[in-house]
Amino acid sequence: MFTFIIKRNKNISRPFSKKKAALKEEQITFFLYLYLHQNL
């Protein structure tokens, strides 16, 4: 599931700069990390 969301985000962020896409990807991964840990 993690990989799917990151891959999907990469496709959406393609028109933007690589740096911006990487930052967005990090934010989503971090958000998911916090979300999953809150539910545990």
C-alpha positions as a Markdown table, in Angstrom:
| # | Residue | x | y | z |
|---|---|---|---|---|
| 1 | Met | 0.0 | 0.0 | 0.0 |
| 2 | Phe | 2.8 | 2.4 | 0.9 |
| 3 | Thr | 4.6 | 1.8 | -2.5 |
| 4 | Phe | 1.3 | 2.3 | -4.4 |
| 5 | Ile | 0.6 | 5.7 | -2.9 |
| 6 | Ile | 4.2 | 6.8 | -3.4 |
| 7 | Lys | 4.2 | 5.7 | -7.1 |
| 8 | Arg | 0.9 | 7.4 | -7.6 |
| 9 | Asn | 2.2 | 10.6 | -6.1 |
| 10 | Lys | 5.3 | 10.4 | -8.4 |
| 11 | Asn | 3.0 | 10.3 | -11.4 |
| 12 | Ile | 1.0 | 13.3 | -10.2 |
| 13 | Ser | 4.2 | 15.3 | -9.4 |
| 14 | Arg | 5.9 | 14.6 | -12.7 |
| 15 | Pro | 5.3 | 18.1 | -14.2 |
| 16 | Phe | 6.9 | 19.7 | -11.1 |
| 17 | Ser | 10.6 | 19.8 | -10.3 |
| 18 | Lys | 12.2 | 16.6 | -9.0 |
| 19 | Lys | 13.0 | 18.4 | -5.7 |
| 20 | Lys | 9.4 | 19.4 | -5.2 |
| 21 | Ala | 8.1 | 15.9 | -6.0 |
| 22 | Ala | 10.6 | 14.4 | -3.6 |
| 23 | Leu | 9.5 | 16.8 | -0.8 |
| 24 | Lys | 5.8 | 16.0 | -1.5 |
| 25 | Glu | 6.6 | 12.3 | -1.4 |
| 26 | Glu | 8.4 | 12.7 | 2.0 |
| 27 | Gln | 5.4 | 14.6 | 3.4 |
| 28 | Ile | 3.0 | 11.9 | 2.4 |
| 29 | Thr | 5.2 | 9.1 | 3.7 |
| 30 | Phe | 5.6 | 11.0 | 7.0 |
| 31 | Phe | 1.9 | 11.6 | 7.3 |
| 32 | Leu | 1.1 | 7.9 | 6.7 |
| 33 | Tyr | 3.8 | 7.0 | 9.2 |
| 34 | Leu | 2.1 | 9.2 | 11.9 |
| 35 | Tyr | -1.4 | 8.1 | 10.9 |
| 36 | Leu | -0.5 | 4.4 | 11.2 |
| 37 | His | 1.2 | 4.8 | 14.5 |
| 38 | Gln | -1.7 | 6.8 | 16.0 |
| 39 | Asn | -4.0 | 3.9 | 15.1 |
| 40 | Leu | -1.8 | 1.3 | 16.8 |
